[in-house]
CSV table of C-alpha atoms in Angstrom, one decimal:
chain,number,residue,atom,x,y,z
A,86,MET,CA,-25.3,15.6,-22.8
A,87,VAL,CA,-23.1,14.2,-19.9
A,88,ALA,CA,-26.4,12.1,-19.2
A,89,LEU,CA,-26.4,10.5,-22.8
A,90,ALA,CA,-22.6,9.9,-22.6
A,91,ILE,CA,-23.0,8.0,-19.2
A,92,LEU,CA,-26.2,6.1,-20.5
A,93,LEU,CA,-25.1,5.1,-24.2
A,94,PRO,CA,-22.5,2.0,-23.1
A,95,ILE,CA,-25.1,1.1,-20.3
A,96,LEU,CA,-27.7,0.8,-22.9
A,97,PHE,CA,-25.7,-1.1,-25.0
A,98,GLY,CA,-24.2,-3.4,-22.1
A,99,LEU,CA,-27.6,-4.3,-21.2
A,100,LEU,CA,-28.7,-5.3,-25.0
A,101,LEU,CA,-25.8,-7.6,-25.4
A,102,LEU,CA,-26.7,-8.9,-21.9
A,103,LEU,CA,-30.1,-9.8,-23.4
A,104,GLY,CA,-28.3,-11.9,-26.2
A,105,LEU,CA,-27.7,-9.3,-29.2
A,106,PRO,CA,-24.8,-9.9,-31.3
A,107,ARG,CA,-21.4,-8.7,-30.2
A,108,VAL,CA,-20.9,-6.5,-33.2
A,109,LEU,CA,-23.6,-4.0,-31.4
A,110,GLY,CA,-20.9,-3.7,-28.5
A,111,VAL,CA,-18.3,-2.8,-30.9
A,112,TRP,CA,-20.8,-0.5,-32.1
A,113,GLY,CA,-21.8,1.1,-28.8
A,114,ALA,CA,-18.1,1.2,-27.7
A,115,ALA,CA,-17.2,3.4,-31.0
A,116,LEU,CA,-19.9,5.8,-30.2
A,117,SER,CA,-19.2,6.1,-26.5
A,118,PHE,CA,-15.7,7.2,-27.5
A,119,LEU,CA,-16.9,9.4,-30.3
A,120,LEU,CA,-19.0,11.4,-27.7
A,121,ASN,CA,-16.5,11.4,-25.5
A,122,LEU,CA,-14.3,12.7,-27.4
A,123,TYR,CA,-16.1,15.6,-28.7
A,124,LEU,CA,-17.2,16.1,-24.9
A,125,PHE,CA,-13.4,16.8,-24.2
A,126,LEU,CA,-12.7,18.9,-27.5
A,127,ALA,CA,-15.7,21.0,-26.7
A,128,HIS,CA,-15.3,21.1,-23.2
A,129,PRO,CA,-15.6,25.1,-22.2
A,130,GLY,CA,-14.0,25.3,-18.8
A,131,GLY,CA,-15.4,24.8,-15.8
A,132,VAL,CA,-18.1,22.7,-14.9
A,133,ALA,CA,-20.0,22.1,-18.0
A,134,TYR,CA,-23.0,19.9,-19.2
A,135,GLU,CA,-24.6,20.1,-15.9
A,136,VAL,CA,-27.8,17.9,-15.2
A,137,GLN,CA,-29.5,17.3,-11.9
A,138,ALA,CA,-32.2,15.0,-10.8
A,139,PRO,CA,-33.5,14.3,-7.4
A,140,LEU,CA,-32.4,10.8,-5.9
A,141,LEU,CA,-33.8,11.4,-2.5
A,142,PRO,CA,-34.1,15.4,-1.9
A,143,GLN,CA,-35.4,14.5,1.9
A,144,ALA,CA,-32.0,13.5,2.7
A,145,GLY,CA,-30.1,15.9,0.1
A,146,VAL,CA,-29.1,13.4,-2.1
A,147,TYR,CA,-29.1,14.1,-5.8
A,148,TRP,CA,-28.3,12.3,-9.3
A,149,ALA,CA,-25.5,15.3,-9.9
A,150,PHE,CA,-23.5,15.1,-13.0
A,151,GLY,CA,-21.1,17.6,-14.4
A,152,LEU,CA,-17.7,17.8,-16.3
A,153,ASP,CA,-14.8,19.9,-15.3
A,154,GLY,CA,-11.4,19.4,-17.1
A,155,LEU,CA,-10.7,16.4,-15.0
A,156,SER,CA,-13.8,14.6,-15.7
A,157,ALA,CA,-13.8,15.1,-19.6
A,158,LEU,CA,-10.2,14.0,-19.5
A,159,PHE,CA,-11.0,10.8,-18.0
A,160,PHE,CA,-14.1,10.0,-19.8
A,161,LEU,CA,-11.9,10.4,-23.4
A,162,THR,CA,-9.4,8.0,-21.6
A,163,ILE,CA,-12.5,5.6,-20.8
A,164,GLY,CA,-14.0,5.6,-24.2
A,165,LEU,CA,-11.0,5.3,-26.0
A,166,THR,CA,-9.8,2.1,-24.0
A,167,VAL,CA,-13.0,0.4,-23.9
A,168,PHE,CA,-13.1,0.7,-27.6
A,169,LEU,CA,-9.7,-0.5,-28.1
A,170,GLY,CA,-10.8,-3.5,-25.9
A,171,ALA,CA,-14.1,-3.9,-27.8
A,172,LEU,CA,-12.3,-3.8,-31.4
A,173,VAL,CA,-9.5,-6.8,-30.2
A,174,ALA,CA,-10.8,-9.0,-27.2
A,175,ARG,CA,-12.2,-12.1,-28.2
A,176,VAL,CA,-15.1,-12.4,-25.9
A,177,GLU,CA,-18.6,-13.2,-26.1
A,178,GLY,CA,-21.3,-10.5,-26.5
A,179,ARG,CA,-22.3,-10.8,-22.9
A,180,PHE,CA,-18.6,-10.4,-21.6
A,181,LEU,CA,-18.4,-7.3,-24.0
A,182,GLY,CA,-22.0,-6.2,-22.4
A,183,LEU,CA,-20.6,-6.4,-18.7
A,184,ALA,CA,-17.6,-4.1,-20.0
A,185,LEU,CA,-19.8,-1.7,-21.4
A,186,LEU,CA,-22.2,-2.0,-18.5
A,187,MET,CA,-18.9,-1.0,-16.3
A,188,SER,CA,-17.7,1.6,-18.4
A,189,GLY,CA,-21.0,3.6,-18.2
A,190,LEU,CA,-20.8,3.2,-14.3
A,191,LEU,CA,-16.9,4.4,-14.2
A,192,LEU,CA,-18.4,7.6,-16.3
A,193,GLY,CA,-21.0,8.1,-14.1
A,194,LEU,CA,-18.4,8.1,-11.0
A,195,PHE,CA,-15.8,10.6,-12.5
A,196,ALA,CA,-18.8,12.7,-13.4
A,197,ALA,CA,-20.8,12.8,-9.7
A,198,ARG,CA,-21.4,15.8,-8.3
A,199,ASP,CA,-23.0,14.8,-5.3
A,200,LEU,CA,-20.7,12.7,-2.8
A,201,LEU,CA,-23.7,9.9,-1.9
A,202,ALA,CA,-24.1,9.3,-5.7
A,203,PHE,CA,-20.3,8.8,-6.1
A,204,TYR,CA,-20.4,6.2,-3.5
A,205,LEU,CA,-23.3,4.3,-5.1
A,206,LEU,CA,-21.7,4.6,-8.6
A,207,PHE,CA,-18.3,3.6,-6.2
A,208,GLU,CA,-20.0,0.4,-5.2
A,209,ALA,CA,-22.0,-0.7,-8.4
A,210,ALA,CA,-19.2,-0.4,-10.7
A,211,LEU,CA,-17.7,-3.7,-8.7
A,212,ILE,CA,-20.7,-5.6,-9.7
A,213,PRO,CA,-20.0,-6.4,-13.5
A,214,ALA,CA,-16.4,-6.5,-12.6
A,215,LEU,CA,-16.9,-9.2,-10.3
A,216,LEU,CA,-19.6,-10.9,-12.6
A,217,MET,CA,-16.5,-10.8,-15.5
A,218,LEU,CA,-14.2,-12.7,-13.0
A,219,TYR,CA,-17.0,-15.0,-11.7
A,220,PHE,CA,-18.1,-16.2,-15.3
A,221,TYR,CA,-14.9,-15.8,-17.2
A,222,GLY,CA,-12.1,-15.9,-14.9
A,223,GLY,CA,-9.5,-18.7,-14.1
A,224,GLU,CA,-9.8,-21.7,-11.6
A,225,GLY,CA,-8.7,-19.6,-8.8
A,226,ARG,CA,-11.3,-16.8,-9.3
A,227,VAL,CA,-13.6,-17.7,-6.3
A,228,ARG,CA,-10.3,-17.0,-4.0
A,229,ALA,CA,-9.9,-13.9,-6.0
A,230,ILE,CA,-13.3,-12.8,-5.4
A,231,TYR,CA,-13.1,-13.4,-1.8
A,232,THR,CA,-9.8,-11.5,-1.4
A,233,PHE,CA,-11.0,-8.5,-3.1
A,234,LEU,CA,-14.3,-8.2,-1.4
A,235,LEU,CA,-12.8,-8.5,1.8
A,236,PHE,CA,-10.3,-5.8,1.2
A,237,THR,CA,-13.4,-3.7,-0.6
A,238,LEU,CA,-15.9,-4.7,2.4
A,239,ALA,CA,-13.1,-3.2,5.2
A,240,GLY,CA,-12.7,0.2,3.2
A,241,SER,CA,-16.7,0.7,2.0
A,242,LEU,CA,-17.9,0.9,5.4
A,243,PRO,CA,-15.8,3.5,6.7
A,244,MET,CA,-16.3,5.5,3.6
A,245,LEU,CA,-19.9,5.3,3.8
A,246,ALA,CA,-19.7,6.1,7.9
A,247,ALA,CA,-17.3,9.1,6.8
A,248,VAL,CA,-19.6,10.2,4.1
A,249,LEU,CA,-22.8,10.6,6.3
A,250,ALA,CA,-20.5,12.0,9.1
A,251,LEU,CA,-19.4,14.7,6.7
A,252,ARG,CA,-22.8,16.2,6.2
A,253,VAL,CA,-24.1,15.7,9.8
A,254,LEU,CA,-20.8,17.5,11.6
A,255,GLY,CA,-20.2,19.9,8.8
A,256,GLY,CA,-24.0,21.4,8.6
A,257,SER,CA,-24.0,20.9,4.8
A,258,PRO,CA,-27.9,21.0,3.6
A,259,THR,CA,-27.2,18.3,0.7
A,260,PHE,CA,-24.7,16.1,-0.4
A,261,LEU,CA,-23.6,18.1,-3.4
A,262,LEU,CA,-20.1,18.9,-4.0
A,263,GLU,CA,-20.5,22.5,-3.5
A,264,ASP,CA,-22.7,22.5,-0.6
A,265,LEU,CA,-19.9,20.1,1.0
A,266,LEU,CA,-17.0,22.3,0.4
A,267,ALA,CA,-18.8,25.3,1.8
A,268,HIS,CA,-19.2,23.4,5.0
A,269,PRO,CA,-16.0,21.3,5.8
A,270,VAL,CA,-15.5,19.5,8.8
A,271,GLU,CA,-12.6,20.7,11.5
A,272,GLY,CA,-10.9,19.5,14.3
A,273,THR,CA,-10.9,16.1,15.7
A,274,ALA,CA,-13.7,15.2,13.5
A,275,ALA,CA,-11.9,15.9,10.2
A,276,PHE,CA,-9.2,13.3,11.2
A,277,TRP,CA,-11.7,10.4,11.8
A,278,VAL,CA,-13.5,11.9,8.6
A,279,PHE,CA,-10.5,11.9,6.3
A,280,LEU,CA,-9.5,8.1,7.7
A,281,GLY,CA,-12.8,6.6,6.9
A,282,PHE,CA,-12.3,8.1,3.1
A,283,ALA,CA,-8.6,6.8,3.3
A,284,LEU,CA,-9.3,3.5,4.1
A,285,ALA,CA,-11.4,3.0,1.0
A,286,PHE,CA,-9.5,5.1,-1.3
A,287,ALA,CA,-6.4,3.5,-0.5
A,288,VAL,CA,-7.7,0.1,-1.5
A,289,LYS,CA,-9.0,1.5,-4.9
A,290,THR,CA,-5.5,3.2,-5.6
A,291,PRO,CA,-4.1,0.6,-4.9
A,292,LEU,CA,-1.7,1.9,-1.9
A,293,PHE,CA,0.9,-0.4,-0.3
A,294,PRO,CA,0.2,-2.2,2.0
A,295,VAL,CA,-3.5,-2.9,1.0
A,296,HIS,CA,-2.5,-3.7,-2.7
A,297,ALA,CA,-2.4,-7.7,-1.9
A,298,TRP,CA,-5.7,-8.2,-3.8
A,299,LEU,CA,-4.8,-6.5,-7.1
A,300,PRO,CA,-2.1,-9.1,-8.7
A,301,LEU,CA,-4.8,-12.2,-7.7
A,302,PHE,CA,-7.4,-10.4,-9.4
A,303,HIS,CA,-5.4,-9.4,-12.5
A,304,ARG,CA,-4.3,-13.2,-12.5
A,305,GLU,CA,-7.6,-15.0,-12.5
A,306,ASN,CA,-9.2,-12.6,-14.9
A,307,HIS,CA,-9.8,-14.1,-18.6
A,308,PRO,CA,-6.9,-13.9,-20.5
A,309,SER,CA,-8.5,-11.5,-23.2
A,310,GLY,CA,-7.3,-8.6,-21.2
A,311,LEU,CA,-10.4,-6.8,-21.6
A,312,ALA,CA,-11.5,-7.2,-18.0
A,313,ASP,CA,-8.2,-6.2,-16.8
A,314,ALA,CA,-8.1,-2.9,-18.8
A,315,LEU,CA,-11.4,-2.1,-17.3
A,316,GLY,CA,-9.9,-3.0,-13.8
A,317,THR,CA,-7.0,-0.5,-14.5
A,318,LEU,CA,-9.7,2.4,-15.3
A,319,TYR,CA,-11.2,1.4,-11.9
A,320,LYS,CA,-8.0,2.5,-10.2
A,321,VAL,CA,-10.1,5.7,-8.7
A,322,GLY,CA,-8.4,6.0,-5.2
A,323,VAL,CA,-5.8,8.8,-6.5
A,324,PHE,CA,-9.0,10.7,-8.2
A,325,ALA,CA,-11.3,10.1,-5.2
A,326,PHE,CA,-8.3,11.4,-2.7
A,327,PHE,CA,-8.0,14.9,-5.1
A,328,ARG,CA,-11.6,15.4,-5.6
A,329,PHE,CA,-13.4,14.4,-2.5
A,330,ALA,CA,-11.2,13.3,0.9
A,331,ILE,CA,-8.6,15.8,0.8
A,332,PRO,CA,-10.6,19.0,0.0
A,333,LEU,CA,-13.5,17.9,2.0
A,334,ALA,CA,-11.5,17.6,5.3
A,335,PRO,CA,-7.9,19.0,4.6
A,336,GLU,CA,-7.2,19.1,8.5
A,337,GLY,CA,-7.4,15.5,8.4
A,338,PHE,CA,-5.1,15.0,5.6
A,339,TYR,CA,-2.8,17.6,7.1
A,340,ALA,CA,-2.8,15.0,10.4
A,341,LEU,CA,-1.7,11.9,7.9
A,342,GLN,CA,0.2,13.3,5.2
A,343,GLY,CA,3.5,12.5,6.1
A,344,LEU,CA,2.3,8.9,6.7
A,345,LEU,CA,0.7,8.8,3.2
A,346,LEU,CA,3.7,10.4,1.4
A,347,LEU,CA,5.8,7.6,2.9
A,348,LEU,CA,3.5,4.9,1.7
A,349,ALA,CA,3.2,6.0,-1.4
A,350,ALA,CA,7.0,6.4,-2.2
A,351,ALA,CA,7.7,3.2,-0.5
A,352,GLY,CA,4.8,1.1,-2.5
A,353,ALA,CA,5.9,2.8,-5.7
A,354,LEU,CA,9.7,1.1,-5.0
A,355,TYR,CA,8.0,-2.3,-3.7
A,356,GLY,CA,5.7,-2.4,-6.7
A,357,ALA,CA,8.5,-1.9,-9.1
A,358,TRP,CA,10.9,-4.5,-7.0
A,359,LEU,CA,8.0,-7.2,-7.3
A,360,ALA,CA,7.7,-6.6,-10.9
A,361,PHE,CA,10.9,-7.5,-11.9
A,362,ALA,CA,10.5,-11.1,-10.2
A,363,ALA,CA,7.0,-11.5,-11.8
A,364,ARG,CA,6.8,-14.7,-14.0
A,365,ASP,CA,3.8,-14.0,-16.0
A,366,PHE,CA,2.7,-10.6,-17.7
A,367,LYS,CA,-0.4,-10.1,-15.9
A,368,THR,CA,1.5,-10.3,-12.6
A,369,LEU,CA,4.4,-8.1,-14.2
A,370,LEU,CA,1.7,-5.4,-15.1
A,371,ALA,CA,-0.6,-5.6,-11.9
A,372,TYR,CA,3.0,-4.7,-9.7
A,373,ALA,CA,3.8,-2.1,-12.4
A,374,GLY,CA,0.2,-0.7,-11.7
A,375,VAL,CA,1.0,-0.8,-7.8
A,376,SER,CA,4.0,1.2,-8.6
A,377,HIS,CA,2.5,3.8,-11.2
A,378,MET,CA,-0.3,4.5,-8.8
A,379,GLY,CA,2.3,5.1,-5.8
A,380,ILE,CA,3.9,7.6,-8.2
A,381,ALA,CA,0.3,9.0,-9.0
A,382,ALA,CA,-0.6,9.3,-5.2
A,383,LEU,CA,3.0,10.7,-4.2
A,384,GLY,CA,1.8,13.6,-6.6
A,385,VAL,CA,-1.3,14.2,-5.1
A,386,PHE,CA,-0.2,13.9,-1.4
A,387,SER,CA,2.5,16.2,-2.3
A,388,GLY,CA,0.0,19.1,-2.0
A,389,THR,CA,1.5,21.2,-4.6
A,390,PRO,CA,-0.1,22.2,-8.1
A,391,GLU,CA,2.6,20.6,-9.7
A,392,GLY,CA,2.4,17.3,-8.0
A,393,ALA,CA,-1.4,17.0,-8.2
A,394,LEU,CA,-1.2,17.9,-11.9
A,395,GLY,CA,1.1,15.1,-12.7
A,396,GLY,CA,-0.5,12.5,-10.6
A,397,LEU,CA,-3.7,13.1,-12.2
A,398,TYR,CA,-2.5,13.2,-15.6
A,399,LEU,CA,-0.4,9.9,-15.0
A,400,LEU,CA,-3.4,8.5,-14.0
A,401,ALA,CA,-5.3,9.3,-17.3
A,402,ALA,CA,-2.2,8.2,-19.3
A,403,SER,CA,-1.9,5.0,-17.4
A,404,GLY,CA,-5.5,3.6,-18.3
A,405,ILE,CA,-4.4,4.0,-22.1
A,406,TYR,CA,-0.9,2.4,-21.7
A,407,THR,CA,-1.6,-0.2,-18.9
A,408,GLY,CA,-5.2,-1.2,-20.5
A,409,GLY,CA,-3.4,-1.6,-24.0
A,410,LEU,CA,-0.6,-3.6,-22.6
A,411,PHE,CA,-3.2,-5.8,-21.1
A,412,LEU,CA,-5.1,-6.3,-24.3
A,413,LEU,CA,-1.8,-6.7,-26.0
A,414,ALA,CA,-1.1,-9.7,-23.4
A,415,GLY,CA,-4.5,-10.9,-24.2
A,416,ARG,CA,-3.6,-11.2,-28.0
A,417,VAL,CA,0.0,-13.2,-27.3
A,418,HIS,CA,-2.0,-15.6,-25.0
A,419,GLU,CA,-4.6,-16.2,-27.7
A,420,ARG,CA,-1.7,-17.2,-30.0
A,421,VAL,CA,0.8,-19.1,-27.7
A,422,GLY,CA,-1.5,-20.2,-25.2
A,423,THR,CA,0.4,-18.7,-22.0
A,424,LEU,CA,1.6,-15.7,-20.3
A,425,GLU,CA,4.6,-17.0,-18.8
A,426,ILE,CA,7.7,-14.5,-19.2
A,427,GLY,CA,10.6,-17.1,-20.5
A,428,ARG,CA,8.4,-19.8,-22.2
A,429,TYR,CA,8.5,-18.5,-25.7
A,430,ARG,CA,11.3,-16.4,-27.2
A,431,GLY,CA,12.5,-14.4,-30.3
A,432,LEU,CA,8.8,-13.1,-31.3
A,433,ALA,CA,10.0,-10.3,-32.8
A,434,ALA,CA,11.3,-12.2,-35.6
A,435,SER,CA,7.9,-13.8,-36.9
A,436,ALA,CA,5.5,-10.8,-35.3
A,437,PRO,CA,7.4,-7.1,-35.7
A,438,GLY,CA,4.4,-5.2,-35.6
A,439,LEU,CA,3.4,-6.9,-32.5
A,440,ALA,CA,6.8,-6.4,-31.1
A,441,ALA,CA,6.8,-2.8,-32.3
A,442,LEU,CA,3.4,-2.0,-30.2
A,443,ALA,CA,4.6,-3.5,-27.1
A,444,LEU,CA,7.7,-1.5,-27.2
A,445,PHE,CA,5.7,1.6,-27.7
A,446,LEU,CA,3.2,0.8,-24.5
A,447,LEU,CA,6.2,-0.2,-22.5
A,448,LEU,CA,8.1,3.0,-23.3
A,449,ALA,CA,5.0,5.0,-22.6
A,450,MET,CA,4.7,2.9,-19.2
A,451,ILE,CA,8.3,3.6,-18.3
A,452,GLY,CA,8.2,7.4,-19.0
A,453,LEU,CA,9.9,8.0,-22.0
A,454,PRO,CA,10.5,11.7,-23.0
A,455,GLY,CA,7.6,12.0,-26.0
A,456,LEU,CA,5.6,9.4,-24.9
A,457,SER,CA,2.2,9.7,-22.5
A,458,GLY,CA,4.1,8.6,-19.0
A,459,PHE,CA,6.6,11.4,-19.1
A,460,PRO,CA,4.9,14.3,-18.4
A,461,GLY,CA,3.1,13.0,-15.4
A,462,GLU,CA,6.0,11.6,-14.1
A,463,LEU,CA,8.0,14.9,-14.4
A,464,LEU,CA,5.4,16.9,-12.7
A,465,VAL,CA,5.0,14.4,-10.1
A,466,LEU,CA,8.8,14.3,-9.2
A,467,LEU,CA,9.0,18.4,-9.5
A,468,GLY,CA,5.9,18.3,-6.9
A,469,ALA,CA,7.1,15.6,-4.4
A,470,TYR,CA,10.6,17.3,-4.5
A,471,LYS,CA,8.9,20.2,-2.6
A,472,ALA,CA,7.3,18.3,-0.1
A,473,SER,CA,10.1,15.8,0.5
A,474,PRO,CA,13.2,15.5,-1.3
A,475,TRP,CA,14.1,12.0,0.1
A,476,LEU,CA,10.7,10.4,-0.8
A,477,ALA,CA,11.1,12.0,-4.4
A,478,ALA,CA,14.5,10.6,-4.4
A,479,LEU,CA,12.7,6.8,-3.5
A,480,ALA,CA,10.2,7.6,-6.1
A,481,PHE,CA,12.6,8.0,-8.4
A,482,LEU,CA,14.5,5.0,-8.0
A,483,SER,CA,11.1,2.9,-8.9
A,484,VAL,CA,11.3,4.9,-12.3
A,485,ILE,CA,14.6,3.5,-12.8
A,486,ALA,CA,13.5,0.2,-11.6
A,487,GLY,CA,10.6,0.2,-14.1
A,488,ALA,CA,12.8,0.9,-17.3
A,489,ALA,CA,14.8,-2.2,-15.8
A,490,TYR,CA,11.7,-4.6,-15.2
A,491,ALA,CA,9.8,-3.8,-18.6
A,492,LEU,CA,12.6,-3.8,-20.7
A,493,THR,CA,14.1,-7.2,-19.3
A,494,ALA,CA,11.0,-8.5,-20.2
A,495,PHE,CA,10.7,-7.2,-23.6
A,496,GLN,CA,14.2,-8.5,-24.1
A,497,ARG,CA,12.9,-11.9,-22.8
A,498,VAL,CA,10.1,-12.4,-25.1
A,499,PHE,CA,10.8,-10.4,-28.3
A,500,TRP,CA,14.6,-10.1,-28.7
A,501,GLU,CA,16.3,-13.3,-27.3
A,502,LYS,CA,17.0,-16.0,-29.8
A,503,GLY,CA,14.1,-18.9,-29.5
A,504,GLU,CA,12.2,-21.2,-31.8
A,505,TRP,CA,8.8,-19.8,-31.4
A,506,ARG,CA,6.9,-18.5,-33.9
A,507,MET,CA,4.0,-16.1,-34.0
A,508,GLU,CA,1.2,-14.8,-36.2
A,509,ASP,CA,1.7,-11.0,-36.4
A,510,LEU,CA,-0.8,-7.7,-36.3
A,511,LYS,CA,-4.3,-8.6,-38.2
A,512,GLY,CA,-7.3,-7.3,-38.6
A,513,ALA,CA,-9.0,-5.1,-36.3
A,514,GLU,CA,-5.4,-5.2,-34.3
A,515,TRP,CA,-4.1,-2.8,-36.8
A,516,PRO,CA,-6.6,0.2,-35.8
A,517,PHE,CA,-6.0,-0.9,-32.1
A,518,ALA,CA,-2.3,-0.7,-32.7
A,519,LEU,CA,-2.4,2.6,-34.4
A,520,LEU,CA,-4.8,4.0,-32.2
A,521,ALA,CA,-2.9,3.3,-29.0
A,522,VAL,CA,0.4,4.6,-30.4
A,523,ALA,CA,-1.4,7.7,-31.9
A,524,ALA,CA,-2.6,8.3,-28.4
A,525,LEU,CA,0.7,8.0,-26.7
A,526,PHE,CA,2.4,10.3,-28.9
A,527,LEU,CA,-0.2,13.0,-28.6
A,528,MET,CA,-0.1,12.8,-24.9
A,529,GLY,CA,3.7,12.9,-24.8
A,530,VAL,CA,4.3,15.3,-27.1
A,531,PHE,CA,1.3,18.2,-26.7
A,532,PRO,CA,0.7,17.5,-22.9
A,533,GLY,CA,-0.3,21.2,-22.7
A,534,PHE,CA,-3.4,20.5,-24.7
A,535,PHE,CA,-4.6,17.5,-22.3
A,536,LEU,CA,-3.6,19.8,-19.1
A,537,LYS,CA,-5.1,23.1,-19.8
A,538,GLY,CA,-8.2,21.7,-18.0
A,539,LEU,CA,-6.5,20.3,-15.3
A,540,GLU,CA,-4.6,23.3,-14.3
A,541,PRO,CA,-6.9,25.7,-12.6
A,542,LEU,CA,-8.0,22.4,-10.7
A,543,ALA,CA,-4.9,21.6,-9.2
A,544,GLU,CA,-4.4,25.6,-8.3
A,545,ALA,CA,-7.4,25.6,-6.1
A,546,PHE,CA,-6.7,22.4,-4.6
A,547,ALA,CA,-3.1,23.3,-3.5
A,548,ARG,CA,-4.9,26.7,-2.3
A,549,ILE,CA,-7.1,24.9,-0.3
A,550,LEU,CA,-4.1,23.1,1.6
A,551,GLY,CA,-2.4,26.6,1.7
A,552,GLY,CA,-0.1,26.6,-1.2
A,553,GLY,CA,-0.7,27.4,-5.2
A,554,ALA,CA,-0.8,30.6,-7.1
């Protein structure tokens, strides 16, 4: 079943790249979302739907996939966000095909139970992202690609060395996660292995100060927001720290925990500060992402079950509200031809539906109680307080700053008096809006339903670090 969920969007993506009509991609995204929804609702607990096939058995490498509570939640998030993008993004079929291809690779990445298979998918998911930017991006796309590759290579090569060293130095017979967990590296080797992972995963979080590629990447992407929504889902660094780097080299994590906590908290505040000064929506959302991922990372780096739970929940929730905001920005760009904040004002008068949707998405992003951003932020702050009250206070300031930059931007665009008129929600934008708002409410009002699969994983994570129940 998990193999079908991974291969389905890849198959539809390849068909669209061969020139089949765009509407086929919308059906593919819908089927993928429904299958992922079923896998989440029917998940029995533990690691389910496991599948394994040899990739290079002589070296202990396998295509091994399975869904635990964390993977199932990310499957749901990816399926929903890609379906929303397929509904409203005005892009040609091949563009949508690249998006579906990337979503399939991301599903494989989140379900991987073999570290080398994870590494291969971690790198492979970059290819459709770079192709979307190269063929459909703005005038500065080559510089954006160069910057992104520079940061990525700086992290990927140490990660590959860490992957190989982990098995050799730990003595594991394979790269399967269960075998690696039974043979952790220790002592000085653990420090270097963890450092190799940390360099790669910090870039993909993105963690301050290795976040500089992100604003340029988003700014030069296609204005529809579809590539940006996929980019939001590709912020896999926090997931990878939780799943692989910290449990496989806990002694190395201990040595760098203080520094990582400081960088996460400082990045959360720094990102919020730069978002406040942003002049266009994509830059604002890019720096807001840096801030929110800083908060999520702070939770995982706290080593507490509450912090890890909150960080992972925030990561899943942000895929929907940040992805939704990028797609909404694309709808605004199609109507007014620019994303510059302040160029148009008073849009709520002519487009109240779009204004209401923007407000819901922004309120979820700033963590209003009752919406999807609140449970994750609350749990992170509780967990971070146990690890460092001062850094928790610093992260809390970023939450306040988040409310300031988000509501200020909303006021300038939608509420202030202006002469601009804009068409309101229409056609497929209505189901997009209703699905997004429903997801924000459900994740905010019933967080326990979505967290139940994460709790045993967060407890096990904390026990590895000497805490937990």
